[in-house]
Amino acid sequence: MGAIMAALVAVVVFSALHLGLNPPSSVETIDSTRLQLGGEFSEGNLGTSAAADGAITVRLLAQQYAFTPNCILVPADTPVTLRGVSADVVHGFLIQGTNVNTMLVPGYVATLTTRFKAPGDYRMPCHEFCGVGHQGMWAHVRVVAPEAFPIAQAKQEPVSCERR
Ligand code: CUA
């Protein structure tokens, strides 16, 4: 028993220190009560932005019982960094058909990187019970061909496919 425990601990330490694998959303903290008052996750910053070098970052906010934006627009076959926060309770963050699957915990920023292989619409359900409206907490990810993504606009301001 002791040897098995030691082996498991060794695997965790090895993967953390040598392979750089750490649990997501455990490092970067944020004040969840002040998200809408300014800063990275204020309303005008939510959505998909492109840096000057073309790097794509999606910022999203989970709140009982919706994600903002509720339709995330991203280019296919491009590295995408997703940064998500919760304004209230723990929500689930899962994009079906991809490796994106984590929790949005108040007080922390969850950061993941992925690459969407093919254009299409992917469902993004909240998969962590978060209250009476949990069942209806959904968003979509719309993946478009790289040449169809409005990169010039995304360099100016965040873009999304949200219907307003
Ligand atoms: Cu949010 Cu379940």
mmCIF file of N, CA, C and O in Angstrom, residues 80-143:
data_model
loop_
_atom_site.group_PDB
_atom_site.id
_atom_site.type_symbol
_atom_site.label_atom_id
_atom_site.label_comp_id
_atom_site.label_asym_id
_atom_site.label_seq_id
_atom_site.Cartn_x
_atom_site.Cartn_y
_atom_site.Cartn_z
ATOM 1 N N VAL A 80 -6.107 28.707 -29.980
ATOM 2 C CA VAL A 80 -7.033 29.626 -29.314
ATOM 3 C C VAL A 80 -6.815 29.513 -27.807
ATOM 4 O O VAL A 80 -6.788 28.411 -27.266
ATOM 5 N N THR A 81 -6.645 30.649 -27.150
ATOM 6 C CA THR A 81 -6.565 30.668 -25.689
ATOM 7 C C THR A 81 -7.916 31.094 -25.144
ATOM 8 O O THR A 81 -8.460 32.118 -25.560
ATOM 9 N N LEU A 82 -8.459 30.288 -24.252
ATOM 10 C CA LEU A 82 -9.747 30.596 -23.631
ATOM 11 C C LEU A 82 -9.500 31.006 -22.202
ATOM 12 O O LEU A 82 -8.787 30.330 -21.465
ATOM 13 N N ARG A 83 -10.089 32.152 -21.813
ATOM 14 C CA ARG A 83 -9.976 32.616 -20.426
ATOM 15 C C ARG A 83 -11.381 32.841 -19.892
ATOM 16 O O ARG A 83 -12.127 33.662 -20.405
ATOM 17 N N GLY A 84 -11.738 32.072 -18.863
ATOM 18 C CA GLY A 84 -13.105 32.140 -18.347
ATOM 19 C C GLY A 84 -13.133 32.434 -16.860
ATOM 20 O O GLY A 84 -12.239 32.026 -16.117
ATOM 21 N N VAL A 85 -14.176 33.163 -16.469
ATOM 22 C CA VAL A 85 -14.369 33.472 -15.046
ATOM 23 C C VAL A 85 -15.845 33.306 -14.701
ATOM 24 O O VAL A 85 -16.713 33.313 -15.569
ATOM 25 N N SER A 86 -16.104 33.161 -13.415
ATOM 26 C CA SER A 86 -17.476 33.132 -12.914
ATOM 27 C C SER A 86 -17.705 34.345 -12.036
ATOM 28 O O SER A 86 -16.834 34.735 -11.263
ATOM 29 N N ALA A 87 -18.907 34.923 -12.169
ATOM 30 C CA ALA A 87 -19.243 36.085 -11.346
ATOM 31 C C ALA A 87 -19.980 35.689 -10.077
ATOM 32 O O ALA A 87 -20.214 36.533 -9.220
ATOM 33 N N ASP A 88 -20.376 34.401 -9.957
ATOM 34 C CA ASP A 88 -21.136 34.037 -8.752
ATOM 35 C C ASP A 88 -20.726 32.677 -8.175
ATOM 36 O O ASP A 88 -19.960 32.613 -7.232
ATOM 37 N N VAL A 89 -21.244 31.586 -8.767
ATOM 38 C CA VAL A 89 -20.982 30.263 -8.188
ATOM 39 C C VAL A 89 -20.134 29.444 -9.161
ATOM 40 O O VAL A 89 -19.750 29.938 -10.214
ATOM 41 N N VAL A 90 -19.860 28.205 -8.812
ATOM 42 C CA VAL A 90 -19.084 27.336 -9.703
ATOM 43 C C VAL A 90 -19.946 26.926 -10.894
ATOM 44 O O VAL A 90 -21.069 26.446 -10.726
ATOM 45 N N HIS A 91 -19.437 27.143 -12.095
ATOM 46 C CA HIS A 91 -20.100 26.693 -13.322
ATOM 47 C C HIS A 91 -19.175 25.729 -14.054
ATOM 48 O O HIS A 91 -17.965 25.728 -13.846
ATOM 49 N N GLY A 92 -19.778 24.933 -14.923
ATOM 50 C CA GLY A 92 -18.988 24.014 -15.745
ATOM 51 C C GLY A 92 -18.709 24.650 -17.095
ATOM 52 O O GLY A 92 -19.519 25.405 -17.617
ATOM 53 N N PHE A 93 -17.557 24.326 -17.655
ATOM 54 C CA PHE A 93 -17.146 24.898 -18.939
ATOM 55 C C PHE A 93 -16.657 23.747 -19.803
ATOM 56 O O PHE A 93 -15.583 23.198 -19.573
ATOM 57 N N LEU A 94 -17.505 23.363 -20.765
ATOM 58 C CA LEU A 94 -17.225 22.199 -21.595
ATOM 59 C C LEU A 94 -17.603 22.543 -23.023
ATOM 60 O O LEU A 94 -18.673 23.097 -23.265
ATOM 61 N N ILE A 95 -16.723 22.244 -23.963
ATOM 62 C CA ILE A 95 -17.078 22.417 -25.371
ATOM 63 C C ILE A 95 -17.086 21.030 -25.990
ATOM 64 O O ILE A 95 -16.044 20.368 -26.040
ATOM 65 N N GLN A 96 -18.275 20.590 -26.421
ATOM 66 C CA GLN A 96 -18.415 19.219 -26.906
ATOM 67 C C GLN A 96 -17.559 19.000 -28.145
ATOM 68 O O GLN A 96 -17.471 19.847 -29.014
ATOM 69 N N GLY A 97 -16.896 17.859 -28.186
ATOM 70 C CA GLY A 97 -16.054 17.509 -29.318
ATOM 71 C C GLY A 97 -14.645 18.066 -29.226
ATOM 72 O O GLY A 97 -13.889 17.973 -30.185
ATOM 73 N N THR A 98 -14.278 18.664 -28.092
ATOM 74 C CA THR A 98 -12.932 19.208 -27.930
ATOM 75 C C THR A 98 -12.365 18.763 -26.577
ATOM 76 O O THR A 98 -13.044 18.099 -25.795
ATOM 77 N N ASN A 99 -11.137 19.175 -26.309
ATOM 78 C CA ASN A 99 -10.515 18.855 -25.018
ATOM 79 C C ASN A 99 -10.867 19.883 -23.946
ATOM 80 O O ASN A 99 -10.322 19.829 -22.849
ATOM 81 N N VAL A 100 -11.743 20.836 -24.262
ATOM 82 C CA VAL A 100 -12.078 21.888 -23.294
ATOM 83 C C VAL A 100 -13.098 21.351 -22.302
ATOM 84 O O VAL A 100 -14.222 21.007 -22.677
ATOM 85 N N ASN A 101 -12.685 21.227 -21.061
ATOM 86 C CA ASN A 101 -13.551 20.696 -20.012
ATOM 87 C C ASN A 101 -12.941 21.087 -18.680
ATOM 88 O O ASN A 101 -11.932 20.527 -18.262
ATOM 89 N N THR A 102 -13.539 22.102 -18.035
ATOM 90 C CA THR A 102 -13.021 22.514 -16.743
ATOM 91 C C THR A 102 -14.156 23.147 -15.943
ATOM 92 O O THR A 102 -15.310 23.108 -16.354
ATOM 93 N N MET A 103 -13.827 23.701 -14.818
ATOM 94 C CA MET A 103 -14.815 24.397 -14.013
ATOM 95 C C MET A 103 -14.428 25.859 -13.942
ATOM 96 O O MET A 103 -13.254 26.203 -13.992
ATOM 97 N N LEU A 104 -15.441 26.708 -13.848
ATOM 98 C CA LEU A 104 -15.198 28.129 -13.630
ATOM 99 C C LEU A 104 -15.527 28.401 -12.168
ATOM 100 O O LEU A 104 -16.683 28.362 -11.763
ATOM 101 N N VAL A 105 -14.490 28.629 -11.400
ATOM 102 C CA VAL A 105 -14.624 28.764 -9.952
ATOM 103 C C VAL A 105 -14.492 30.235 -9.589
ATOM 104 O O VAL A 105 -13.546 30.897 -10.033
ATOM 105 N N PRO A 106 -15.444 30.770 -8.813
ATOM 106 C CA PRO A 106 -15.332 32.183 -8.431
ATOM 107 C C PRO A 106 -13.978 32.451 -7.769
ATOM 108 O O PRO A 106 -13.520 31.657 -6.948
ATOM 109 N N GLY A 107 -13.364 33.538 -8.164
ATOM 110 C CA GLY A 107 -12.081 33.890 -7.571
ATOM 111 C C GLY A 107 -10.877 33.458 -8.392
ATOM 112 O O GLY A 107 -9.755 33.843 -8.085
ATOM 113 N N TYR A 108 -11.128 32.657 -9.450
ATOM 114 C CA TYR A 108 -10.018 32.157 -10.259
ATOM 115 C C TYR A 108 -10.289 32.380 -11.747
ATOM 116 O O TYR A 108 -11.440 32.386 -12.181
ATOM 117 N N VAL A 109 -9.219 32.518 -12.502
ATOM 118 C CA VAL A 109 -9.323 32.579 -13.956
ATOM 119 C C VAL A 109 -8.927 31.217 -14.500
ATOM 120 O O VAL A 109 -7.827 30.736 -14.210
ATOM 121 N N ALA A 110 -9.823 30.588 -15.260
ATOM 122 C CA ALA A 110 -9.505 29.315 -15.916
ATOM 123 C C ALA A 110 -8.952 29.622 -17.299
ATOM 124 O O ALA A 110 -9.596 30.295 -18.092
ATOM 125 N N THR A 111 -7.750 29.142 -17.572
ATOM 126 C CA THR A 111 -7.139 29.379 -18.876
ATOM 127 C C THR A 111 -6.858 28.041 -19.545
ATOM 128 O O THR A 111 -6.257 27.160 -18.933
ATOM 129 N N LEU A 112 -7.321 27.892 -20.779
ATOM 130 C CA LEU A 112 -7.070 26.681 -21.539
ATOM 131 C C LEU A 112 -6.666 27.086 -22.944
ATOM 132 O O LEU A 112 -7.078 28.137 -23.425
ATOM 133 N N THR A 113 -5.899 26.235 -23.591
ATOM 134 C CA THR A 113 -5.632 26.474 -25.000
ATOM 135 C C THR A 113 -6.113 25.264 -25.785
ATOM 136 O O THR A 113 -6.043 24.139 -25.305
ATOM 137 N N THR A 114 -6.638 25.551 -26.970
ATOM 138 C CA THR A 114 -7.115 24.463 -27.814
ATOM 139 C C THR A 114 -6.986 24.889 -29.262
ATOM 140 O O THR A 114 -6.582 26.019 -29.567
ATOM 141 N N ARG A 115 -7.327 23.957 -30.140
ATOM 142 C CA ARG A 115 -7.333 24.226 -31.578
ATOM 143 C C ARG A 115 -8.547 23.498 -32.128
ATOM 144 O O ARG A 115 -8.667 22.290 -31.949
ATOM 145 N N PHE A 116 -9.458 24.242 -32.735
ATOM 146 C CA PHE A 116 -10.659 23.625 -33.294
ATOM 147 C C PHE A 116 -10.324 23.114 -34.684
ATOM 148 O O PHE A 116 -9.907 23.885 -35.547
ATOM 149 N N LYS A 117 -10.511 21.809 -34.889
ATOM 150 C CA LYS A 117 -10.049 21.195 -36.141
ATOM 151 C C LYS A 117 -10.887 21.612 -37.332
ATOM 152 O O LYS A 117 -10.362 21.939 -38.387
ATOM 153 N N ALA A 118 -12.221 21.588 -37.160
ATOM 154 C CA ALA A 118 -13.080 21.794 -38.331
ATOM 155 C C ALA A 118 -14.150 22.831 -38.037
ATOM 156 O O ALA A 118 -14.626 22.928 -36.911
ATOM 157 N N PRO A 119 -14.541 23.609 -39.069
ATOM 158 C CA PRO A 119 -15.638 24.541 -38.873
ATOM 159 C C PRO A 119 -16.910 23.811 -38.453
ATOM 160 O O PRO A 119 -17.110 22.650 -38.783
ATOM 161 N N GLY A 120 -17.743 24.510 -37.723
ATOM 162 C CA GLY A 120 -19.008 23.919 -37.292
ATOM 163 C C GLY A 120 -19.491 24.592 -36.027
ATOM 164 O O GLY A 120 -18.834 25.466 -35.485
ATOM 165 N N ASP A 121 -20.659 24.155 -35.576
ATOM 166 C CA ASP A 121 -21.217 24.681 -34.331
ATOM 167 C C ASP A 121 -21.031 23.646 -33.232
ATOM 168 O O ASP A 121 -21.390 22.490 -33.403
ATOM 169 N N TYR A 122 -20.452 24.065 -32.144
ATOM 170 C CA TYR A 122 -20.202 23.176 -31.013
ATOM 171 C C TYR A 122 -21.034 23.661 -29.839
ATOM 172 O O TYR A 122 -21.112 24.865 -29.570
ATOM 173 N N ARG A 123 -21.625 22.713 -29.126
ATOM 174 C CA ARG A 123 -22.436 23.093 -27.968
ATOM 175 C C ARG A 123 -21.554 23.278 -26.743
ATOM 176 O O ARG A 123 -20.559 22.577 -26.560
ATOM 177 N N MET A 124 -21.922 24.227 -25.931
ATOM 178 C CA MET A 124 -21.155 24.536 -24.728
ATOM 179 C C MET A 124 -22.095 24.588 -23.519
ATOM 180 O O MET A 124 -22.516 25.656 -23.100
ATOM 181 N N PRO A 125 -22.455 23.419 -22.980
ATOM 182 C CA PRO A 125 -23.359 23.395 -21.830
ATOM 183 C C PRO A 125 -22.608 23.627 -20.531
ATOM 184 O O PRO A 125 -21.448 23.252 -20.394
ATOM 185 N N CYS A 126 -23.283 24.256 -19.577
ATOM 186 C CA CYS A 126 -22.747 24.274 -18.222
ATOM 187 C C CYS A 126 -22.970 22.874 -17.655
ATOM 188 O O CYS A 126 -24.086 22.373 -17.683
ATOM 189 N N HIS A 127 -21.912 22.227 -17.204
ATOM 190 C CA HIS A 127 -22.084 20.849 -16.737
ATOM 191 C C HIS A 127 -21.805 20.718 -15.243
ATOM 192 O O HIS A 127 -21.421 19.659 -14.763
ATOM 193 N N GLU A 128 -21.981 21.821 -14.534
ATOM 194 C CA GLU A 128 -21.820 21.786 -13.079
ATOM 195 C C GLU A 128 -23.099 22.370 -12.504
ATOM 196 O O GLU A 128 -23.488 23.479 -12.894
ATOM 197 N N PHE A 129 -23.771 21.629 -11.627
ATOM 198 C CA PHE A 129 -25.042 22.134 -11.111
ATOM 199 C C PHE A 129 -24.811 23.476 -10.419
ATOM 200 O O PHE A 129 -23.997 23.580 -9.506
ATOM 201 N N CYS A 130 -25.549 24.506 -10.876
ATOM 202 C CA CYS A 130 -25.284 25.849 -10.365
ATOM 203 C C CYS A 130 -26.546 26.540 -9.866
ATOM 204 O O CYS A 130 -26.519 27.726 -9.567
ATOM 205 N N GLY A 131 -27.668 25.805 -9.784
ATOM 206 C CA GLY A 131 -28.894 26.414 -9.276
ATOM 207 C C GLY A 131 -30.090 26.016 -10.114
ATOM 208 O O GLY A 131 -29.975 25.174 -11.002
ATOM 209 N N VAL A 132 -31.237 26.644 -9.861
ATOM 210 C CA VAL A 132 -32.479 26.217 -10.512
ATOM 211 C C VAL A 132 -32.437 26.394 -12.020
ATOM 212 O O VAL A 132 -33.114 25.685 -12.753
ATOM 213 N N GLY A 133 -31.647 27.327 -12.526
ATOM 214 C CA GLY A 133 -31.612 27.563 -13.966
ATOM 215 C C GLY A 133 -30.504 26.807 -14.680
ATOM 216 O O GLY A 133 -30.261 27.034 -15.870
ATOM 217 N N HIS A 134 -29.847 25.910 -13.980
ATOM 218 C CA HIS A 134 -28.693 25.190 -14.542
ATOM 219 C C HIS A 134 -29.003 24.530 -15.881
ATOM 220 O O HIS A 134 -28.218 24.613 -16.821
ATOM 221 N N GLN A 135 -30.195 23.852 -15.964
ATOM 222 C CA GLN A 135 -30.535 23.092 -17.182
ATOM 223 C C GLN A 135 -30.536 23.980 -18.421
ATOM 224 O O GLN A 135 -30.277 23.510 -19.520
ATOM 225 N N GLY A 136 -30.859 25.246 -18.232
ATOM 226 C CA GLY A 136 -30.978 26.129 -19.387
ATOM 227 C C GLY A 136 -29.726 26.942 -19.653
ATOM 228 O O GLY A 136 -29.745 27.865 -20.460
ATOM 229 N N MET A 137 -28.638 26.617 -18.982
ATOM 230 C CA MET A 137 -27.410 27.407 -19.138
ATOM 231 C C MET A 137 -26.558 26.817 -20.257
ATOM 232 O O MET A 137 -25.870 25.835 -20.070
ATOM 233 N N TRP A 138 -26.645 27.434 -21.424
ATOM 234 C CA TRP A 138 -26.002 26.935 -22.630
ATOM 235 C C TRP A 138 -25.349 28.073 -23.390
ATOM 236 O O TRP A 138 -25.828 29.198 -23.356
ATOM 237 N N ALA A 139 -24.330 27.751 -24.109
ATOM 238 C CA ALA A 139 -23.805 28.677 -25.109
ATOM 239 C C ALA A 139 -23.375 27.840 -26.306
ATOM 240 O O ALA A 139 -23.470 26.606 -26.267
ATOM 241 N N HIS A 140 -22.952 28.498 -27.355
ATOM 242 C CA HIS A 140 -22.465 27.811 -28.549
ATOM 243 C C HIS A 140 -21.103 28.367 -28.941
ATOM 244 O O HIS A 140 -20.804 29.525 -28.675
ATOM 245 N N VAL A 141 -20.317 27.525 -29.576
ATOM 246 C CA VAL A 141 -19.068 27.972 -30.167
ATOM 247 C C VAL A 141 -19.200 27.784 -31.672
ATOM 248 O O VAL A 141 -19.507 26.676 -32.128
ATOM 249 N N ARG A 142 -19.041 28.849 -32.406
ATOM 250 C CA ARG A 142 -19.102 28.768 -33.871
ATOM 251 C C ARG A 142 -17.687 28.851 -34.429
ATOM 252 O O ARG A 142 -17.016 29.879 -34.290
ATOM 253 N N VAL A 143 -17.267 27.761 -35.038
ATOM 254 C CA VAL A 143 -15.929 27.696 -35.614
ATOM 255 C C VAL A 143 -16.048 27.936 -37.113
ATOM 256 O O VAL A 143 -16.805 27.242 -37.790
#
